[in-house]
Amino acid sequence: MPQFVQEDTTGINPPRIDIDAVRAAFPILDQEVKGKPLVYLDSAASSQKPVSVIDAIAEYYRRDHANVHRGVHTLSERATDAYEGARERCRAFLGAAGTTEIVFTRGTTESINLVAASFGETFVKPGDVILVTEMEHHSNIVPWQMLCQRHGATLAVAPMTDAGEMDLEAFDRQLDRQPVLVAITHVSNALGTVNPVAALVRRARDAGAKVLVDGAQAVPHLSVDVKALDCDFYAFSGHKVYAPTGIGVLYGRESLLEAMNPWQGGGEMIREVTFDHTEYNVLPHKFEAGTPNVSGAVGLKAAIDFVDDIGLRNIAAHESDLLRYATAKAAEREWFRVVGQAAAKAGVLSFDIEGAHPNDVGMMLDAEGIAVRAGHHCAMPVMQHFDLPATVRASLGVYNTREEIDKLFASIDKIRDLLV
Ligand code: 7TS
């Protein structure tokens, strides 16, 4: 059994993660901020990195670095093997059929922009409808808006309920408009809602739409199988799942990627170039113009290994326990409003404190060594739904503890006394 998990010797209880071992793997956590031990509750913005990821990147640069797919020399071969090995790791992680379906990008934002540009250019005509939901991050709204402007298409929005869940009947009514593409988040970054994505994909595909799933907030907390979900595209960012910044993945159904024009031109994405004509490279290289982020891919592979060592099921159980614990503490305070009351949630406690501005709360928590995010979380339509300018958001990673939740609430009680 891996070092991060403790089996129950009686065999009655599920395995538990060894939180001390997990925390010891994250050097950044062992520091004081403003004279207090750091409590990091901002993993939805970006997670911290285990030493195995940091070491894998350093080792790659110490030993193996060269450009990929080009050189005949040994280092280039090693770098190419490392890069393509990472692609295979991502394929297995998402349950994709082949590595032809795994395109490396800078992250979720770039993955979605790639689809908006390439799928958009190839398939979206004037008068077409693209459907998003009310709970999307700006990066799953704005690229579609820009595409609609370019192509004379219409952006439609499927609303959510006041609990922060998808309104399925309203979703079906929007599908009656026969959108060419439906873009939905798997997990909401502002509310924590886990959407019933398989069911939404089925409905959308039955209505004739292609479906993109934004998995940025899902991949760190849930195991994902793109074949089971049956989506056409799935996007995620490495940096939210313990990997470095600047690397992410777009899964795309092979037949669709084949049919789509490339979005950026340059090296890597071609097979032959003359001044009259360019023949494009095979998948997935057709969508990866220029020298890629090889060290990022190496780090992503190490991060997926780390997550698999612990097991997403064990990570989810640990984080659900923390979220339940925090939600119960919130319920004891009548001035504490949890924003987002979905039945299924992952990783996020978004809240508003009566009489206190979220930004003030965030800054005062920082003075206690507690890192949270305060703001609109790049999901302004979610804030508009709840008629709030902002919320405070505490978000969880595998390294968080109940003691940290206790510290969060002790500090919030203090801040409330000072401000109100
Ligand atoms: N989609 C969702 C659901 C997200 O939460 C984010 C980032 C993105 C897309 C964009 O990801 P990127 O890696 O390309 O930037 N969300 C957040 C957040 O909640 N706080 O900071 C970034």
Tab-separated table of C-alpha atoms and ligand atoms in Angstrom:
chain	number	residue	atom	x	y	z
A	1	MET	CA	0.000	0.000	0.000
A	2	PRO	CA	1.336	3.486	-0.803
A	3	GLN	CA	2.833	5.533	2.016
A	4	PHE	CA	-0.010	8.087	2.068
A	5	VAL	CA	-2.794	5.683	2.954
A	6	GLN	CA	-3.463	3.706	6.123
A	7	GLU	CA	-5.476	0.521	5.813
A	8	ASP	CA	-7.882	-0.317	8.607
A	9	THR	CA	-6.364	-3.492	10.042
A	10	THR	CA	-9.786	-4.836	11.071
A	11	GLY	CA	-10.917	-4.554	7.453
A	12	ILE	CA	-14.204	-2.995	8.631
A	13	ASN	CA	-13.529	0.667	7.879
A	14	PRO	CA	-12.372	2.179	4.595
A	15	PRO	CA	-8.706	3.195	4.305
A	16	ARG	CA	-7.773	6.646	5.644
A	17	ILE	CA	-5.188	9.001	4.327
A	18	ASP	CA	-2.199	9.556	6.587
A	19	ILE	CA	-2.552	13.318	6.825
A	20	ASP	CA	0.858	13.849	8.443
A	21	ALA	CA	2.553	12.017	5.582
A	22	VAL	CA	0.529	13.955	3.016
A	23	ARG	CA	1.329	17.319	4.615
A	24	ALA	CA	5.014	16.426	4.869
A	25	ALA	CA	5.006	15.987	1.074
A	26	PHE	CA	4.124	19.688	0.586
A	27	PRO	CA	7.125	21.801	1.659
A	28	ILE	CA	5.266	25.103	1.184
A	29	LEU	CA	2.782	24.276	3.953
A	30	ASP	CA	5.530	24.316	6.566
A	31	GLN	CA	5.800	28.074	7.041
A	32	GLU	CA	4.353	30.959	8.989
A	33	VAL	CA	2.409	33.798	7.390
A	34	LYS	CA	2.014	36.975	9.426
A	35	GLY	CA	3.544	35.120	12.339
A	36	LYS	CA	0.921	32.315	12.228
A	37	PRO	CA	1.167	28.812	10.770
A	38	LEU	CA	-0.077	28.963	7.182
A	39	VAL	CA	-3.601	27.620	6.626
A	40	TYR	CA	-4.008	27.227	2.886
A	41	LEU	CA	-7.679	27.215	1.872
A	42	ASP	CA	-7.363	28.416	-1.730
A	43	SER	CA	-6.790	25.213	-3.664
A	44	ALA	CA	-9.649	25.919	-6.083
A	45	ALA	CA	-7.598	28.870	-7.347
A	46	SER	CA	-4.411	26.793	-7.413
A	47	SER	CA	-3.286	23.790	-5.413
A	48	GLN	CA	0.132	23.456	-3.798
A	49	LYS	CA	2.739	21.051	-5.199
A	50	PRO	CA	4.098	17.876	-3.617
A	51	VAL	CA	7.832	17.358	-3.522
A	52	SER	CA	7.545	14.509	-6.055
A	53	VAL	CA	6.253	17.014	-8.634
A	54	ILE	CA	8.891	19.617	-7.785
A	55	ASP	CA	11.627	16.962	-7.991
A	56	ALA	CA	10.367	15.515	-11.276
A	57	ILE	CA	10.599	18.935	-12.929
A	58	ALA	CA	14.060	19.616	-11.473
A	59	GLU	CA	15.315	16.169	-12.504
A	60	TYR	CA	14.001	16.655	-16.015
A	61	TYR	CA	15.963	19.899	-16.350
A	62	ARG	CA	19.041	18.420	-14.665
A	63	ARG	CA	19.207	15.352	-16.891
A	64	ASP	CA	16.892	15.157	-19.886
A	65	HIS	CA	15.927	18.512	-21.348
A	66	ALA	CA	16.007	19.196	-25.088
A	67	ASN	CA	13.364	20.065	-27.649
A	68	VAL	CA	10.909	17.306	-28.503
A	69	HIS	CA	10.009	15.452	-31.703
A	70	ARG	CA	12.861	17.080	-33.633
A	71	GLY	CA	16.346	16.013	-32.631
A	72	VAL	CA	18.010	12.778	-33.588
A	73	HIS	CA	20.082	13.017	-30.432
A	74	THR	CA	19.664	11.193	-27.157
A	75	LEU	CA	18.441	14.064	-25.006
A	76	SER	CA	15.767	14.964	-27.532
A	77	GLU	CA	14.637	11.354	-27.521
A	78	ARG	CA	14.484	11.365	-23.728
A	79	ALA	CA	12.535	14.611	-23.658
A	80	THR	CA	10.141	13.263	-26.290
A	81	ASP	CA	9.663	10.050	-24.312
A	82	ALA	CA	8.964	12.064	-21.161
A	83	TYR	CA	6.481	14.301	-22.960
A	84	GLU	CA	4.669	11.476	-24.737
A	85	GLY	CA	4.774	9.375	-21.563
A	86	ALA	CA	2.940	12.183	-19.789
A	87	ARG	CA	0.361	12.195	-22.561
A	88	GLU	CA	-0.245	8.472	-22.070
A	89	ARG	CA	-0.579	9.065	-18.317
A	90	CYS	CA	-3.257	11.720	-18.993
A	91	ARG	CA	-5.034	9.381	-21.407
A	92	ALA	CA	-5.289	6.694	-18.742
A	93	PHE	CA	-6.281	9.253	-16.075
A	94	LEU	CA	-9.257	10.420	-18.169
A	95	GLY	CA	-10.114	7.006	-19.612
A	96	ALA	CA	-9.703	8.204	-23.208
A	97	ALA	CA	-9.420	5.653	-25.994
A	98	GLY	CA	-6.126	6.903	-27.411
A	99	THR	CA	-3.378	9.493	-26.999
A	100	THR	CA	-4.564	11.016	-30.293
A	101	GLU	CA	-7.405	12.414	-28.180
A	102	ILE	CA	-5.165	14.145	-25.601
A	103	VAL	CA	-4.009	17.654	-26.573
A	104	PHE	CA	-1.674	19.487	-24.201
A	105	THR	CA	-2.590	23.122	-23.617
A	106	ARG	CA	-1.707	25.849	-21.110
A	107	GLY	CA	-4.773	24.991	-19.068
A	108	THR	CA	-8.552	24.939	-19.064
A	109	THR	CA	-8.820	28.444	-20.496
A	110	GLU	CA	-6.657	27.582	-23.476
A	111	SER	CA	-8.424	24.234	-23.975
A	112	ILE	CA	-11.797	25.987	-24.209
A	113	ASN	CA	-10.412	28.702	-26.483
A	114	LEU	CA	-8.997	25.988	-28.734
A	115	VAL	CA	-12.435	24.406	-29.118
A	116	ALA	CA	-14.127	27.781	-29.576
A	117	ALA	CA	-11.632	28.661	-32.309
A	118	SER	CA	-11.289	25.310	-34.107
A	119	PHE	CA	-14.719	23.750	-33.635
A	120	GLY	CA	-16.204	27.213	-34.077
A	121	GLU	CA	-14.425	27.910	-37.336
A	122	THR	CA	-15.239	24.477	-38.710
A	123	PHE	CA	-18.831	24.005	-37.573
A	124	VAL	CA	-20.553	27.148	-36.239
A	125	LYS	CA	-22.761	29.051	-38.700
A	126	PRO	CA	-24.844	32.246	-38.455
A	127	GLY	CA	-28.024	31.609	-36.487
A	128	ASP	CA	-26.576	28.648	-34.561
A	129	VAL	CA	-27.066	28.454	-30.795
A	130	ILE	CA	-24.371	27.718	-28.223
A	131	LEU	CA	-25.670	26.828	-24.773
A	132	VAL	CA	-23.811	27.479	-21.514
A	133	THR	CA	-25.067	27.434	-17.925
A	134	GLU	CA	-25.501	30.197	-15.410
A	135	MET	CA	-22.806	28.746	-13.153
A	136	GLU	CA	-19.876	28.845	-15.588
A	137	HIS	CA	-16.469	30.368	-14.953
A	138	HIS	CA	-15.760	33.292	-17.301
A	139	SER	CA	-13.432	31.062	-19.303
A	140	ASN	CA	-16.438	28.929	-20.254
A	141	ILE	CA	-18.512	31.978	-21.220
A	142	VAL	CA	-16.327	34.585	-22.899
A	143	PRO	CA	-14.720	32.384	-25.604
A	144	TRP	CA	-18.253	31.335	-26.683
A	145	GLN	CA	-19.456	34.933	-26.628
A	146	MET	CA	-16.513	35.940	-28.823
A	147	LEU	CA	-17.246	33.033	-31.186
A	148	CYS	CA	-20.923	34.050	-31.376
A	149	GLN	CA	-19.892	37.599	-32.275
A	150	ARG	CA	-17.544	36.382	-35.007
A	151	HIS	CA	-20.018	33.926	-36.519
A	152	GLY	CA	-23.380	35.571	-35.939
A	153	ALA	CA	-24.422	32.828	-33.533
A	154	THR	CA	-26.451	33.176	-30.321
A	155	LEU	CA	-25.368	32.421	-26.763
A	156	ALA	CA	-28.115	30.786	-24.695
A	157	VAL	CA	-27.999	30.252	-20.935
A	158	ALA	CA	-29.452	27.398	-18.882
A	159	PRO	CA	-30.364	28.760	-15.437
A	160	MET	CA	-29.637	27.332	-12.017
A	161	THR	CA	-31.859	27.181	-8.950
A	162	ASP	CA	-31.335	29.223	-5.778
A	163	ALA	CA	-29.651	26.166	-4.276
A	164	GLY	CA	-27.041	26.468	-7.017
A	165	GLU	CA	-28.106	23.335	-8.878
A	166	MET	CA	-28.947	22.975	-12.552
A	167	ASP	CA	-32.644	23.414	-13.299
A	168	LEU	CA	-33.117	20.305	-15.434
A	169	GLU	CA	-36.478	21.299	-16.913
A	170	ALA	CA	-35.108	24.680	-17.924
A	171	PHE	CA	-32.035	22.928	-19.365
A	172	ASP	CA	-34.328	20.748	-21.497
A	173	ARG	CA	-36.237	23.815	-22.687
A	174	GLN	CA	-32.959	25.372	-23.837
A	175	LEU	CA	-32.095	22.123	-25.632
A	176	ASP	CA	-35.303	22.554	-27.645
A	177	ARG	CA	-33.423	25.392	-29.374
A	178	GLN	CA	-31.121	22.692	-30.800
A	179	PRO	CA	-27.739	24.141	-29.835
A	180	VAL	CA	-24.726	22.999	-31.875
A	181	LEU	CA	-22.646	22.912	-28.731
A	182	VAL	CA	-23.369	22.777	-25.009
A	183	ALA	CA	-20.604	23.871	-22.586
A	184	ILE	CA	-21.095	22.893	-18.947
A	185	THR	CA	-18.974	22.834	-15.868
A	186	HIS	CA	-18.520	19.542	-14.052
A	187	VAL	CA	-18.009	21.272	-10.683
A	188	SER	CA	-18.743	24.964	-10.030
A	189	ASN	CA	-15.732	26.915	-8.743
A	190	ALA	CA	-17.889	29.552	-7.040
A	191	LEU	CA	-20.432	27.221	-5.385
A	192	GLY	CA	-18.890	23.755	-5.293
A	193	THR	CA	-21.932	22.208	-7.017
A	194	VAL	CA	-21.193	18.835	-8.618
A	195	ASN	CA	-23.357	18.687	-11.727
A	196	PRO	CA	-24.958	15.425	-12.903
A	197	VAL	CA	-22.759	15.631	-15.942
A	198	ALA	CA	-23.405	12.196	-17.442
A	199	ALA	CA	-27.160	12.905	-17.478
A	200	LEU	CA	-26.674	16.414	-18.875
A	201	VAL	CA	-24.379	15.094	-21.613
A	202	ARG	CA	-26.908	12.401	-22.536
A	203	ARG	CA	-29.729	14.937	-22.840
A	204	ALA	CA	-27.597	17.339	-24.861
A	205	ARG	CA	-26.335	14.623	-27.200
A	206	ASP	CA	-29.879	13.305	-27.664
A	207	ALA	CA	-30.795	16.832	-28.739
A	208	GLY	CA	-28.028	16.681	-31.366
A	209	ALA	CA	-25.461	18.911	-29.622
A	210	LYS	CA	-21.764	18.364	-29.104
A	211	VAL	CA	-20.779	18.748	-25.459
A	212	LEU	CA	-17.754	20.318	-23.790
A	213	VAL	CA	-17.259	19.698	-20.068
A	214	ASP	CA	-15.128	22.113	-18.028
A	215	GLY	CA	-13.398	19.787	-15.590
A	216	ALA	CA	-11.102	22.351	-13.933
A	217	GLN	CA	-12.693	21.893	-10.492
A	218	ALA	CA	-13.668	18.240	-10.917
A	219	VAL	CA	-10.396	16.524	-11.720
A	220	PRO	CA	-8.800	17.243	-8.289
A	221	HIS	CA	-11.768	15.719	-6.430
A	222	LEU	CA	-13.552	13.093	-8.564
A	223	SER	CA	-12.416	10.342	-10.854
A	224	VAL	CA	-13.360	11.130	-14.425
A	225	ASP	CA	-13.997	8.706	-17.271
A	226	VAL	CA	-14.632	10.531	-20.528
A	227	LYS	CA	-15.879	7.343	-22.191
A	228	ALA	CA	-18.494	6.840	-19.475
A	229	LEU	CA	-19.457	10.523	-19.591
A	230	ASP	CA	-19.639	10.292	-23.391
A	231	CYS	CA	-18.728	13.975	-23.751
A	232	ASP	CA	-17.050	15.316	-26.891
A	233	PHE	CA	-14.541	17.527	-25.110
A	234	TYR	CA	-13.208	17.604	-21.549
A	235	ALA	CA	-10.863	20.354	-20.308
A	236	PHE	CA	-8.744	20.634	-17.179
A	237	SER	CA	-5.764	22.535	-15.733
A	238	GLY	CA	-2.733	20.865	-14.203
A	239	HIS	CA	-2.182	23.502	-11.535
A	240	LYS	CA	-5.440	22.724	-9.731
A	241	VAL	CA	-4.510	19.045	-9.423
A	242	TYR	CA	-1.075	19.393	-7.778
A	243	ALA	CA	0.796	19.921	-11.082
A	244	PRO	CA	2.626	23.084	-12.203
A	245	THR	CA	1.019	26.092	-13.852
A	246	GLY	CA	1.088	26.434	-17.618
A	247	ILE	CA	0.044	22.872	-18.490
A	248	GLY	CA	-3.420	21.491	-19.067
A	249	VAL	CA	-5.321	19.041	-21.187
A	250	LEU	CA	-8.027	19.047	-23.770
A	251	TYR	CA	-9.594	15.659	-24.360
A	252	GLY	CA	-11.407	15.594	-27.698
A	253	ARG	CA	-13.323	12.808	-29.424
A	254	GLU	CA	-10.999	11.652	-32.205
A	255	SER	CA	-13.518	11.908	-35.045
A	256	LEU	CA	-14.255	15.521	-34.088
A	257	LEU	CA	-10.623	16.549	-33.657
A	258	GLU	CA	-9.954	15.007	-37.083
A	259	ALA	CA	-12.705	17.097	-38.629
A	260	MET	CA	-11.634	20.362	-36.957
A	261	ASN	CA	-9.180	22.834	-38.483
A	262	PRO	CA	-6.130	23.689	-36.395
A	263	TRP	CA	-6.302	26.958	-34.479
A	264	GLN	CA	-2.654	28.004	-34.385
A	265	GLY	CA	-0.048	27.534	-37.072
A	266	GLY	CA	3.653	26.951	-36.580
A	267	GLY	CA	6.189	24.227	-35.984
A	268	GLU	CA	5.105	20.800	-34.695
A	269	MET	CA	1.626	21.020	-36.205
A	270	ILE	CA	2.675	20.449	-39.822
A	271	ARG	CA	3.764	17.509	-41.926
A	272	GLU	CA	4.840	19.444	-45.004
A	273	VAL	CA	4.995	23.142	-45.827
A	274	THR	CA	5.406	24.900	-49.165
A	275	PHE	CA	4.459	28.493	-49.879
A	276	ASP	CA	1.375	27.215	-51.703
A	277	HIS	CA	0.158	24.633	-49.272
A	278	THR	CA	0.586	23.130	-45.810
A	279	GLU	CA	-0.270	19.596	-44.883
A	280	TYR	CA	-1.137	19.325	-41.208
A	281	ASN	CA	0.355	16.856	-38.772
A	282	VAL	CA	-1.556	13.912	-37.333
A	283	LEU	CA	-3.460	14.120	-34.048
A	284	PRO	CA	-2.836	15.355	-31.475
A	285	HIS	CA	0.136	17.338	-32.869
A	286	LYS	CA	-2.126	19.223	-35.284
A	287	PHE	CA	-3.303	21.230	-32.253
A	288	GLU	CA	0.091	21.770	-30.617
A	289	ALA	CA	1.917	24.454	-32.586
A	290	GLY	CA	5.349	25.464	-31.276
A	291	THR	CA	7.669	24.087	-28.624
A	292	PRO	CA	5.428	22.680	-25.910
A	293	ASN	CA	5.667	22.877	-22.121
A	294	VAL	CA	7.656	19.673	-21.708
A	295	SER	CA	8.618	20.208	-18.061
A	296	GLY	CA	4.991	21.040	-17.286
A	297	ALA	CA	3.898	17.737	-18.803
A	298	VAL	CA	6.566	15.941	-16.742
A	299	GLY	CA	5.197	17.664	-13.627
A	300	LEU	CA	1.631	16.760	-14.576
A	301	LYS	CA	2.551	13.107	-14.895
A	302	ALA	CA	4.165	13.199	-11.450
A	303	ALA	CA	1.051	14.911	-10.044
A	304	ILE	CA	-1.255	12.240	-11.467
A	305	ASP	CA	1.040	9.587	-9.988
A	306	PHE	CA	0.732	11.366	-6.630
A	307	VAL	CA	-3.068	11.497	-6.852
A	308	ASP	CA	-3.213	7.839	-7.870
A	309	ASP	CA	-0.915	6.855	-5.003
A	310	ILE	CA	-3.445	8.260	-2.559
A	311	GLY	CA	-6.480	7.333	-4.635
A	312	LEU	CA	-9.129	9.826	-5.706
A	313	ARG	CA	-11.679	7.899	-3.682
A	314	ASN	CA	-9.657	8.425	-0.505
A	315	ILE	CA	-9.055	12.081	-1.385
A	316	ALA	CA	-12.787	12.607	-1.971
A	317	ALA	CA	-13.691	10.907	1.333
A	318	HIS	CA	-11.222	13.094	3.233
A	319	GLU	CA	-12.399	16.324	1.596
A	320	SER	CA	-16.101	15.442	1.970
A	321	ASP	CA	-15.535	14.920	5.670
A	322	LEU	CA	-13.944	18.376	5.899
A	323	LEU	CA	-16.711	20.006	3.885
A	324	ARG	CA	-19.411	18.388	6.062
A	325	TYR	CA	-17.536	19.494	9.177
A	326	ALA	CA	-17.247	23.079	7.907
A	327	THR	CA	-20.881	23.163	6.739
A	328	ALA	CA	-22.057	22.045	10.189
A	329	LYS	CA	-20.005	24.788	11.834
A	330	ALA	CA	-21.471	27.333	9.408
A	331	ALA	CA	-24.995	26.216	10.338
A	332	GLU	CA	-24.339	27.038	14.021
A	333	ARG	CA	-23.974	30.753	13.111
A	334	GLU	CA	-27.162	32.478	11.971
A	335	TRP	CA	-25.147	35.364	10.436
A	336	PHE	CA	-23.133	32.978	8.277
A	337	ARG	CA	-24.701	32.394	4.866
A	338	VAL	CA	-23.402	29.516	2.779
A	339	VAL	CA	-23.743	30.460	-0.892
A	340	GLY	CA	-24.406	27.280	-2.831
A	341	GLN	CA	-26.547	24.670	-1.103
A	342	ALA	CA	-26.438	21.910	-3.690
A	343	ALA	CA	-26.994	18.365	-2.468
A	344	ALA	CA	-23.760	17.282	-4.165
A	345	LYS	CA	-20.758	19.524	-3.556
A	346	ALA	CA	-16.995	19.173	-3.805
A	347	GLY	CA	-14.162	21.133	-2.288
A	348	VAL	CA	-15.730	24.577	-1.885
A	349	LEU	CA	-17.380	26.542	0.933
A	350	SER	CA	-18.461	29.912	-0.470
A	351	PHE	CA	-19.978	32.281	2.065
A	352	ASP	CA	-21.178	35.698	3.018
A	353	ILE	CA	-21.009	37.167	6.500
A	354	GLU	CA	-23.823	39.503	7.391
A	355	GLY	CA	-22.499	43.045	7.811
A	356	ALA	CA	-18.956	42.339	6.577
A	357	HIS	CA	-17.536	42.894	3.102
A	358	PRO	CA	-15.939	39.725	1.672
A	359	ASN	CA	-12.713	41.566	0.788
A	360	ASP	CA	-12.322	42.801	4.379
A	361	VAL	CA	-12.936	39.277	5.650
A	362	GLY	CA	-10.339	37.891	3.236
A	363	MET	CA	-7.725	40.443	4.290
A	364	MET	CA	-8.385	39.916	7.976
A	365	LEU	CA	-8.104	36.152	7.520
A	366	ASP	CA	-4.737	36.693	5.820
A	367	ALA	CA	-3.611	38.530	8.952
A	368	GLU	CA	-4.340	35.252	10.777
A	369	GLY	CA	-2.239	33.263	8.283
A	370	ILE	CA	-5.352	31.909	6.547
A	371	ALA	CA	-5.427	32.032	2.732
A	372	VAL	CA	-8.892	32.197	1.160
A	373	ARG	CA	-10.197	33.890	-1.948
A	374	ALA	CA	-12.602	36.812	-1.778
A	375	GLY	CA	-14.245	38.179	-4.898
A	376	HIS	CA	-16.473	37.113	-7.777
A	377	HIS	CA	-14.319	34.046	-8.513
A	378	CYS	CA	-14.438	34.797	-12.263
A	379	ALA	CA	-18.087	33.779	-12.168
A	380	MET	CA	-19.868	37.142	-12.136
A	381	PRO	CA	-23.189	35.692	-13.358
A	382	VAL	CA	-23.228	33.481	-10.239
A	383	MET	CA	-22.806	36.570	-8.061
A	384	GLN	CA	-25.550	38.315	-10.064
A	385	HIS	CA	-27.886	35.371	-9.436
A	386	PHE	CA	-27.435	35.721	-5.680
A	387	ASP	CA	-27.365	39.530	-5.848
A	388	LEU	CA	-23.976	39.642	-4.143
A	389	PRO	CA	-20.881	41.591	-5.204
A	390	ALA	CA	-18.598	38.831	-3.968
A	391	THR	CA	-18.232	35.931	-1.565
A	392	VAL	CA	-15.451	34.587	0.593
A	393	ARG	CA	-14.407	31.148	-0.587
A	394	ALA	CA	-12.556	28.530	1.422
A	395	SER	CA	-11.539	25.685	-0.866
A	396	LEU	CA	-10.008	22.349	0.022
A	397	GLY	CA	-7.111	20.170	-0.974
A	398	VAL	CA	-5.940	16.775	0.173
A	399	TYR	CA	-3.635	18.415	2.754
A	400	ASN	CA	-6.300	20.278	4.746
A	401	THR	CA	-7.371	19.233	8.240
A	402	ARG	CA	-10.248	19.660	10.691
A	403	GLU	CA	-7.900	21.728	12.868
A	404	GLU	CA	-7.567	24.176	9.989
A	405	ILE	CA	-11.362	24.415	9.685
A	406	ASP	CA	-11.478	25.119	13.444
A	407	LYS	CA	-8.936	27.920	12.968
A	408	LEU	CA	-10.953	29.353	10.084
A	409	PHE	CA	-14.118	29.547	12.193
A	410	ALA	CA	-12.304	30.864	15.269
A	411	SER	CA	-10.877	33.668	13.130
A	412	ILE	CA	-14.219	34.370	11.470
A	413	ASP	CA	-15.863	34.677	14.903
A	414	LYS	CA	-13.182	37.183	15.893
A	415	ILE	CA	-13.572	39.169	12.665
A	416	ARG	CA	-17.347	39.254	13.012
A	417	ASP	CA	-16.993	40.651	16.553
A	418	LEU	CA	-14.652	43.361	15.270
A	419	LEU	CA	-16.647	44.326	12.184
A	420	VAL	CA	-20.247	44.062	13.274
B	1	7TS	N1	-13.081	26.668	-15.239
B	1	7TS	C1	-13.290	26.605	-13.919
B	1	7TS	C2	-14.486	25.899	-13.384
B	1	7TS	C3	-12.353	27.187	-13.058
B	1	7TS	O1	-12.551	27.121	-11.742
B	1	7TS	C4	-11.231	27.852	-13.595
B	1	7TS	C5	-10.243	28.580	-12.727
B	1	7TS	C6	-11.069	27.858	-14.977
B	1	7TS	C7	-12.022	27.267	-15.768
B	1	7TS	C8	-9.871	28.468	-15.626
B	1	7TS	O2	-8.755	27.720	-15.342
B	1	7TS	P1	-7.292	28.230	-15.751
B	1	7TS	O3	-6.382	27.255	-15.106
B	1	7TS	O4	-7.232	28.173	-17.232
B	1	7TS	O5	-7.161	29.616	-15.219
B	1	7TS	N2	-10.748	28.958	-11.474
B	1	7TS	C9	-10.167	29.782	-10.596
B	1	7TS	C10	-10.718	30.056	-9.350
B	1	7TS	O6	-11.773	29.571	-8.939
B	1	7TS	N3	-9.932	30.910	-8.694
B	1	7TS	O7	-8.877	31.198	-9.468
B	1	7TS	C11	-9.011	30.492	-10.655
